[in-house]
C-alpha cells in the first residue's frame, strides 16, 4: 500500500517535472514554429515575406539560449543535486581614465553605461560558453524535449480520444502517460551534464587564469617574506652584534685602566649576545620550525599543541611524512588556526586531527570558542586559503555565532 | 668529574671543553655525530655528559635520540642536553623515564659559566636542571594551566624554581625568603597537586615534572 502511494506521488511529481522540462526545452522550437506560421500567413510564395520570420528566429534563438540553459542548470541542481558549473566568462572592471572616458578592456566609451554595454556584448560574443549554449538549445528539443513530452502528449491524446469517443486509444494514451511519468524528466540530467558543462578548452583556460593569479600571489608573498627576514636581521641581531663588538673593543681598552668598568661592559656584552640569540631563534622558528624539520608534521603539531595556551588534543592516525612545502603550509595553517582560536574566539580547548586518505591529507581543527570566523578579504583565513590554494588545497570553515568553529584543510598529495 | 662532550660544531665543542676544564673537570671523550655520541656514552659511562640535540648525520634530533638510547641501556646515566630551541616535546621525552640525572638547557646558558657548571654538577648528582625558559613553557601550556590554576602566585614561582632543580635553600635565596617559609610553600603546593612528599630533592622535582607530564 505504502509502495503504491509513493509510486503515485512520484508519478505526479514526475508529470509536473516533465511538463516543466518540455516547456523549457521546447521554448525555442515554439518560437521557430511561430515564425514559420507568420511566414505562411504573410504568403508562402513570396520570398520577401520570409525576411521578418528569419530575423525573428535568429534574434530569439540568440536571446533565449542563455536563459534556457540557466533554467536547465537550475532545474537539474534542484531536482538531482548535480551542480553543473556555468563557466561563463566574467567581465573585467570598467575604469575611468584621466581623460574622463571609460575603459572597459576593449574600447574607450564616453559614459560608463556605454562602456558596460559594449563590454557585455564583446564578452558574450567572444565567450565559448555562448556557442555551447546555442548548441544545447539545438540539441535539447530533439532529446530531452521529445522524451519529456511523452506524458503530456499521452494525456492530450487521451483527452482528444475520449472527446471523439475512441476509448481504446484514450486508455492507451493514459497508460503511456502514467507509466512514463516518473521517468520521462530524468533524461534531462545526463544530457545537461554531457552538453552543458564547460568544455575541456574552457576548463583549461580557467585553470591557466587561476594558476597565473596564484603565481602572482606566491611571488608577492615570497618577496614580502624575504623583506621581513632581512628587516628583522638588520634591525635585530645584526645591530646587536655590532654593539657587542663595540663594547668588547671598549672593554679591551679599559682593561688596564679601569678593570671594574671593563667587567661591567663584558657583562653587558654577554647579555646582549644572549638577547641576539633569542631574536635569531624566534626568527628561525618563524621561517622553519626545528621540530618540523627534525620530526615531521605530526610531532611538530604535538609540540605546537603543548606550547599553546589552549588545552589542545592532537590525534593523528599515522606518522606521515609529506613533501616539506606541504608540511610547512599545513603546519603554519594549524598554528594560525590555534592563534585565532585564542585571540579572536576566546577558546579554551581545541581538537586537532590529522588524517590522510588515498588522495588527500585532511586536517580538522575544532575549538570551543564563540564562533563567527569567516574568511574576510585581507584577513588571516583568506591568506591561509590562498597559501593552501598554491597546492590545490581547500579550506572549509563552519563557524556559527556562539561556536564551535570547525575548520577543515584538505591538501591533495600523492602517496609517498 | 669525567665528562663526555657531544657537539658537532668545532668552535662550540672546543669552547665547552675549555670551559669545563677551566673549572677543574676532565673531558674523557668528545663526539661529533649521533652514533659516535652513543658509543662514547656507553663505553666511557661518564659522570655526566653534554649532548647537543641536533647533530650529523641527519642534522635532526640525533643527539637527543642517542641520549635516550644510552639511558635506556644505562638507566639514570646523567646527561645534560643543550639545544638551540626550547622544545617541550623533547623535555617531556627526556623526563618520561622518571629517573634523575637529566638537564635540558638552551645553548646560551653557557654564557653564565658559574650557573652552567652548577647545573652540570646537579645533573651529575642525579638531580635535574631545566632551563627557566623550558619550565616557563611547561607551566604555561594548556594542559597544565587548569590543573595549576589553584596555586597562588608565590606557590607558582616556588614550583617553577623547584622544577628547574633548585634546592629549598637556593629557592629561598632567589625569592628572598627563609628556607622554612619555602618548605611551608612546598608542602602546601604538594597537597594541592596531590603529590606525596618524601625528603629527596630529586624525587620531588621529578614528581612535579612527571605530574606535569600527564596528558
CSV table of C-alpha atoms in Angstrom, one decimal, chain A residues 77-403:
chain,number,residue,atom,x,y,z
A,77,UNK,CA,20.6,21.3,-9.5
A,78,UNK,CA,17.2,21.5,-7.7
A,79,UNK,CA,16.0,18.1,-8.6
A,80,UNK,CA,19.1,15.9,-8.7
A,81,UNK,CA,21.6,17.9,-6.7
A,82,UNK,CA,24.0,17.7,-9.6
A,83,UNK,CA,25.7,21.1,-9.9
A,84,UNK,CA,26.8,22.0,-13.4
A,85,UNK,CA,29.2,24.9,-13.4
A,86,UNK,CA,28.2,27.6,-15.8
A,87,UNK,CA,31.7,28.7,-16.8
A,88,UNK,CA,30.7,32.0,-18.3
A,89,UNK,CA,33.5,34.4,-18.9
A,90,UNK,CA,33.5,37.2,-16.3
A,91,UNK,CA,33.8,40.8,-17.5
A,92,UNK,CA,36.7,42.8,-16.1
A,93,UNK,CA,36.3,46.1,-14.2
A,94,UNK,CA,35.4,49.3,-16.0
A,95,UNK,CA,37.7,52.1,-15.1
A,96,UNK,CA,37.6,55.9,-15.6
A,97,UNK,CA,40.7,57.3,-17.3
A,98,UNK,CA,42.2,60.7,-16.6
A,99,UNK,CA,40.6,61.9,-19.8
A,100,UNK,CA,37.2,61.3,-18.4
A,101,UNK,CA,36.5,58.5,-20.8
A,102,UNK,CA,35.8,54.9,-19.7
A,103,UNK,CA,38.0,52.0,-20.5
A,104,UNK,CA,36.4,48.5,-20.4
A,105,UNK,CA,39.3,46.4,-21.5
A,106,UNK,CA,38.3,46.7,-25.2
A,107,UNK,CA,37.5,50.3,-26.1
A,108,UNK,CA,37.1,53.8,-24.8
A,109,UNK,CA,33.5,55.0,-24.3
A,110,UNK,CA,32.1,58.3,-23.4
A,111,UNK,CA,29.9,57.1,-20.4
A,112,UNK,CA,30.2,54.2,-18.1
A,113,UNK,CA,26.9,52.8,-19.3
A,114,UNK,CA,28.2,52.7,-22.9
A,115,UNK,CA,31.4,51.1,-21.7
A,116,UNK,CA,29.5,48.4,-19.8
A,117,UNK,CA,27.1,47.7,-22.7
A,118,UNK,CA,30.0,47.4,-25.1
A,119,UNK,CA,31.9,45.2,-22.8
A,120,UNK,CA,28.9,43.0,-22.2
A,121,UNK,CA,28.4,42.3,-25.9
A,122,UNK,CA,32.0,41.8,-26.6
A,123,UNK,CA,32.5,39.4,-23.7
A,124,UNK,CA,29.4,37.5,-24.7
A,125,UNK,CA,30.4,37.3,-28.4
A,126,UNK,CA,33.9,36.0,-27.6
A,127,UNK,CA,32.7,33.7,-24.9
A,128,UNK,CA,32.9,30.0,-26.0
A,129,UNK,CA,30.1,29.3,-23.5
A,130,UNK,CA,27.7,31.2,-25.8
A,131,UNK,CA,28.4,28.7,-28.6
A,132,UNK,CA,28.0,25.8,-26.2
A,133,UNK,CA,24.6,27.2,-25.0
A,134,UNK,CA,23.5,27.6,-28.6
A,135,UNK,CA,24.4,24.0,-29.4
A,136,UNK,CA,22.5,22.9,-26.3
A,137,UNK,CA,19.3,24.8,-27.4
A,138,UNK,CA,19.5,22.9,-30.6
A,139,UNK,CA,20.1,19.5,-29.0
A,140,UNK,CA,17.7,19.8,-26.1
A,141,UNK,CA,14.3,19.8,-28.0
A,142,UNK,CA,15.3,16.7,-30.0
A,143,UNK,CA,16.4,14.7,-27.0
A,144,UNK,CA,15.1,15.9,-23.6
A,145,UNK,CA,12.2,17.8,-25.1
A,146,UNK,CA,10.9,14.7,-27.0
A,147,UNK,CA,11.2,12.4,-24.1
A,148,UNK,CA,9.7,14.8,-21.6
A,149,UNK,CA,6.7,15.4,-23.8
A,150,UNK,CA,5.6,11.8,-23.8
A,151,UNK,CA,3.5,12.0,-20.6
A,152,UNK,CA,1.7,15.3,-21.5
A,153,UNK,CA,1.3,14.0,-25.1
A,154,UNK,CA,-0.3,10.8,-23.7
A,155,UNK,CA,-2.7,12.8,-21.6
A,156,UNK,CA,-3.5,15.1,-24.5
A,157,UNK,CA,-4.2,12.1,-26.8
A,158,UNK,CA,-6.4,10.6,-24.1
A,159,UNK,CA,-8.5,13.7,-23.8
A,160,UNK,CA,-8.8,14.1,-27.6
A,161,UNK,CA,-9.7,10.4,-28.0
A,162,UNK,CA,-12.3,10.4,-25.2
A,163,UNK,CA,-13.9,13.6,-26.6
A,164,UNK,CA,-14.2,11.8,-30.0
A,165,UNK,CA,-15.4,8.6,-28.3
A,166,UNK,CA,-12.4,6.4,-29.2
A,167,UNK,CA,-12.0,4.8,-25.8
A,168,UNK,CA,-9.3,2.3,-26.8
A,169,UNK,CA,-6.8,5.0,-28.0
A,170,UNK,CA,-7.8,7.1,-24.9
A,171,UNK,CA,-6.9,4.3,-22.5
A,172,UNK,CA,-3.7,3.6,-24.3
A,173,UNK,CA,-2.7,7.2,-24.1
A,174,UNK,CA,-3.5,7.3,-20.3
A,175,UNK,CA,-1.4,4.1,-19.7
A,176,UNK,CA,1.5,5.5,-21.6
A,177,UNK,CA,1.3,8.8,-19.7
A,178,UNK,CA,1.1,7.2,-16.3
A,179,UNK,CA,3.8,4.6,-16.9
A,180,UNK,CA,6.3,7.1,-18.3
A,181,UNK,CA,5.5,10.0,-15.9
A,182,UNK,CA,8.1,9.1,-13.1
A,183,UNK,CA,10.9,8.6,-15.6
A,184,UNK,CA,10.4,11.0,-18.5
A,185,UNK,CA,12.0,14.0,-16.9
A,186,UNK,CA,15.1,12.1,-15.8
A,187,UNK,CA,16.8,12.3,-19.2
A,188,UNK,CA,17.4,16.0,-18.5
A,189,UNK,CA,20.3,15.3,-16.1
A,190,UNK,CA,22.6,13.2,-18.3
A,191,UNK,CA,22.0,15.3,-21.4
A,192,UNK,CA,22.7,18.5,-19.4
A,193,UNK,CA,25.8,17.1,-17.8
A,194,UNK,CA,27.1,15.9,-21.2
A,195,UNK,CA,26.4,19.1,-23.2
A,196,UNK,CA,26.2,22.0,-20.7
A,197,UNK,CA,29.4,21.6,-18.7
A,198,UNK,CA,32.4,23.6,-19.6
A,199,UNK,CA,34.4,22.2,-22.5
A,200,UNK,CA,38.0,21.0,-21.8
A,201,UNK,CA,39.4,24.1,-23.5
A,202,UNK,CA,37.3,26.3,-21.3
A,203,UNK,CA,38.3,24.4,-18.1
A,204,UNK,CA,41.9,24.6,-19.2
A,205,UNK,CA,41.6,28.4,-19.8
A,206,UNK,CA,40.1,28.9,-16.4
A,207,UNK,CA,42.8,26.8,-14.8
A,208,UNK,CA,45.5,28.8,-16.5
A,209,UNK,CA,43.9,32.0,-15.2
A,210,UNK,CA,43.8,30.6,-11.7
A,211,UNK,CA,47.4,29.4,-11.8
A,212,UNK,CA,48.6,32.8,-13.1
A,213,UNK,CA,46.8,34.5,-10.2
A,214,UNK,CA,48.4,32.0,-7.8
A,215,UNK,CA,51.8,32.5,-9.2
A,216,UNK,CA,51.4,36.3,-8.8
A,217,UNK,CA,50.3,35.7,-5.2
A,218,UNK,CA,53.1,33.4,-4.4
A,219,UNK,CA,55.8,35.8,-5.7
A,220,UNK,CA,54.3,38.7,-3.8
A,221,UNK,CA,54.1,36.6,-0.6
A,222,UNK,CA,57.7,35.3,-1.0
A,223,UNK,CA,59.1,38.8,-1.7
A,224,UNK,CA,57.3,40.1,1.4
A,225,UNK,CA,58.7,37.3,3.5
A,226,UNK,CA,62.2,37.8,2.3
A,227,UNK,CA,61.9,41.6,3.1
A,228,UNK,CA,60.6,40.8,6.6
A,229,UNK,CA,63.5,38.4,7.3
A,230,UNK,CA,66.0,41.0,6.0
A,231,UNK,CA,64.5,43.7,8.1
A,232,UNK,CA,64.4,41.5,11.3
A,233,UNK,CA,68.0,40.6,10.8
A,234,UNK,CA,69.1,44.1,10.1
A,235,UNK,CA,67.3,45.8,13.0
A,236,UNK,CA,67.8,43.0,15.5
A,237,UNK,CA,70.7,40.5,15.6
A,238,UNK,CA,73.0,42.5,13.2
A,239,UNK,CA,72.7,45.7,15.2
A,240,UNK,CA,73.1,43.9,18.4
A,241,UNK,CA,76.3,42.1,17.2
A,242,UNK,CA,77.8,45.5,16.2
A,243,UNK,CA,77.0,46.9,19.7
A,244,UNK,CA,78.6,43.7,21.1
A,245,UNK,CA,81.8,44.3,19.1
A,246,UNK,CA,81.8,47.9,20.3
A,247,UNK,CA,81.5,47.1,24.0
A,248,UNK,CA,84.2,44.4,23.7
A,249,UNK,CA,86.5,46.8,22.0
A,250,UNK,CA,85.9,49.4,24.7
A,251,UNK,CA,86.4,46.7,27.4
A,252,UNK,CA,89.7,45.7,25.8
A,253,UNK,CA,90.8,49.4,26.0
A,254,UNK,CA,89.6,49.8,29.6
A,255,UNK,CA,91.1,46.5,30.8
A,256,UNK,CA,94.3,48.1,32.1
A,257,UNK,CA,93.0,51.5,33.3
A,258,UNK,CA,89.6,50.7,34.7
A,259,UNK,CA,89.1,47.0,35.2
A,260,UNK,CA,85.7,47.4,37.1
A,261,UNK,CA,84.1,49.2,34.2
A,262,UNK,CA,85.6,46.7,31.8
A,263,UNK,CA,84.0,43.9,33.7
A,264,UNK,CA,80.6,45.7,33.6
A,265,UNK,CA,81.0,46.1,29.9
A,266,UNK,CA,81.8,42.4,29.4
A,267,UNK,CA,78.7,41.5,31.4
A,268,UNK,CA,76.6,43.8,29.2
A,269,UNK,CA,78.1,42.2,26.1
A,270,UNK,CA,77.1,38.8,27.4
A,271,UNK,CA,73.5,39.8,28.0
A,272,UNK,CA,73.4,41.4,24.5
A,273,UNK,CA,74.8,38.2,22.9
A,274,UNK,CA,72.1,36.2,24.7
A,275,UNK,CA,69.4,38.6,23.5
A,276,UNK,CA,70.5,38.4,19.9
A,277,UNK,CA,70.4,34.6,20.1
A,278,UNK,CA,66.8,34.8,21.4
A,279,UNK,CA,65.9,37.1,18.5
A,280,UNK,CA,67.6,34.8,16.0
A,281,UNK,CA,65.8,31.8,17.5
A,282,UNK,CA,62.4,33.5,17.1
A,283,UNK,CA,63.2,34.4,13.5
A,284,UNK,CA,64.2,30.8,12.6
A,285,UNK,CA,61.1,29.5,14.4
A,286,UNK,CA,59.0,31.7,12.1
A,287,UNK,CA,60.8,30.5,8.9
A,288,UNK,CA,61.2,26.8,9.6
A,289,UNK,CA,60.2,25.4,13.0
A,290,UNK,CA,63.0,23.0,14.1
A,291,UNK,CA,60.7,20.2,15.3
A,292,UNK,CA,59.0,20.2,11.9
A,293,UNK,CA,62.5,19.7,10.4
A,294,UNK,CA,63.5,17.0,12.8
A,295,UNK,CA,60.4,15.0,13.3
A,296,UNK,CA,57.8,15.9,10.7
A,297,UNK,CA,54.3,17.3,10.8
A,298,UNK,CA,52.6,15.2,13.5
A,299,UNK,CA,55.3,15.7,16.1
A,300,UNK,CA,55.6,19.4,15.2
A,301,UNK,CA,51.8,19.8,15.7
A,302,UNK,CA,52.1,18.0,19.0
A,303,UNK,CA,54.8,20.4,20.1
A,304,UNK,CA,52.6,23.3,18.9
A,305,UNK,CA,49.7,21.9,21.0
A,306,UNK,CA,52.0,21.7,24.0
A,307,UNK,CA,53.1,25.2,23.6
A,308,UNK,CA,49.6,26.6,23.0
A,309,UNK,CA,47.8,28.2,25.9
A,310,UNK,CA,44.8,26.1,24.8
A,311,UNK,CA,44.1,22.7,26.1
A,312,UNK,CA,44.8,21.1,22.7
A,313,UNK,CA,44.4,17.4,21.9
A,314,UNK,CA,46.1,16.1,18.8
A,315,UNK,CA,45.0,12.9,17.1
A,316,UNK,CA,46.8,11.5,14.1
A,317,UNK,CA,46.4,8.1,12.7
A,318,UNK,CA,49.7,7.7,11.1
A,319,UNK,CA,53.2,9.0,11.3
A,320,UNK,CA,53.2,10.6,7.9
A,321,UNK,CA,55.9,12.5,6.1
A,322,UNK,CA,54.9,14.7,3.3
A,323,UNK,CA,56.7,17.0,0.9
A,324,UNK,CA,58.4,19.7,3.0
A,325,UNK,CA,56.5,22.6,1.4
A,326,UNK,CA,53.1,21.0,2.0
A,327,UNK,CA,54.1,20.0,5.5
A,328,UNK,CA,55.2,23.6,6.2
A,329,UNK,CA,52.0,25.1,4.8
A,330,UNK,CA,49.8,22.7,6.8
A,331,UNK,CA,51.8,23.4,10.0
A,332,UNK,CA,51.6,27.1,9.7
A,333,UNK,CA,47.9,26.8,8.9
A,334,UNK,CA,47.3,24.9,12.1
A,335,UNK,CA,49.4,27.4,14.0
A,336,UNK,CA,47.3,30.2,12.6
A,337,UNK,CA,44.1,28.5,13.4
A,338,UNK,CA,45.2,27.9,17.0
A,339,UNK,CA,46.2,31.5,17.3
A,340,UNK,CA,42.9,32.6,16.0
A,341,UNK,CA,41.1,30.3,18.5
A,342,UNK,CA,42.9,32.0,21.4
A,343,UNK,CA,42.9,35.6,20.1
A,344,UNK,CA,39.5,36.0,18.4
A,345,UNK,CA,37.3,33.2,19.5
A,346,UNK,CA,38.5,33.2,23.2
A,347,UNK,CA,38.5,29.4,23.1
A,348,UNK,CA,39.9,27.2,25.9
A,349,UNK,CA,40.0,23.9,24.2
A,350,UNK,CA,40.9,22.7,20.8
A,351,UNK,CA,41.0,19.4,18.9
A,352,UNK,CA,43.3,18.8,16.0
A,353,UNK,CA,43.0,15.7,13.9
A,354,UNK,CA,45.3,14.8,11.1
A,355,UNK,CA,44.4,12.0,8.7
A,356,UNK,CA,45.1,11.0,5.2
A,357,UNK,CA,43.1,9.1,2.7
A,358,UNK,CA,44.3,7.9,-0.7
A,359,UNK,CA,44.5,11.3,-2.3
A,360,UNK,CA,44.3,14.0,0.4
A,361,UNK,CA,45.7,15.0,3.7
A,362,UNK,CA,42.8,16.1,5.8
A,363,UNK,CA,43.3,18.3,8.9
A,364,UNK,CA,40.4,19.3,11.2
A,365,UNK,CA,40.8,21.9,13.8
A,366,UNK,CA,37.9,22.5,16.2
A,367,UNK,CA,37.7,24.9,19.1
A,368,UNK,CA,35.1,25.7,21.7
A,369,UNK,CA,35.2,29.4,21.1
A,370,UNK,CA,32.5,31.8,20.2
A,371,UNK,CA,32.5,31.2,16.5
A,372,UNK,CA,31.7,33.7,13.7
A,373,UNK,CA,35.0,33.1,12.0
A,374,UNK,CA,35.0,34.0,8.3
A,375,UNK,CA,37.5,34.4,5.5
A,376,UNK,CA,37.3,38.1,5.0
A,377,UNK,CA,39.3,39.6,2.2
A,378,UNK,CA,42.7,40.6,3.6
A,379,UNK,CA,42.2,38.6,6.7
A,380,UNK,CA,44.3,35.7,8.1
A,381,UNK,CA,41.9,33.0,6.9
A,382,UNK,CA,41.8,34.4,3.4
A,383,UNK,CA,45.6,34.4,3.4
A,384,UNK,CA,45.6,30.8,4.6
A,385,UNK,CA,43.2,29.8,1.9
A,386,UNK,CA,45.5,31.4,-0.7
A,387,UNK,CA,48.5,29.7,0.7
A,388,UNK,CA,46.8,26.3,0.5
A,389,UNK,CA,45.5,27.1,-3.0
A,390,UNK,CA,49.1,27.0,-4.2
A,391,UNK,CA,49.0,23.2,-3.5
A,392,UNK,CA,45.4,23.0,-4.8
A,393,UNK,CA,44.3,22.7,-1.2
A,394,UNK,CA,41.0,23.9,0.2
A,395,UNK,CA,39.8,25.4,3.4
A,396,UNK,CA,36.3,24.9,4.7
A,397,UNK,CA,35.0,26.9,7.6
A,398,UNK,CA,31.9,26.2,9.7
A,399,UNK,CA,31.5,28.7,12.4
A,400,UNK,CA,28.1,29.6,13.6
A,401,UNK,CA,27.7,32.5,16.1
A,402,UNK,CA,28.3,31.1,19.5
A,403,UNK,CA,30.6,28.4,18.2
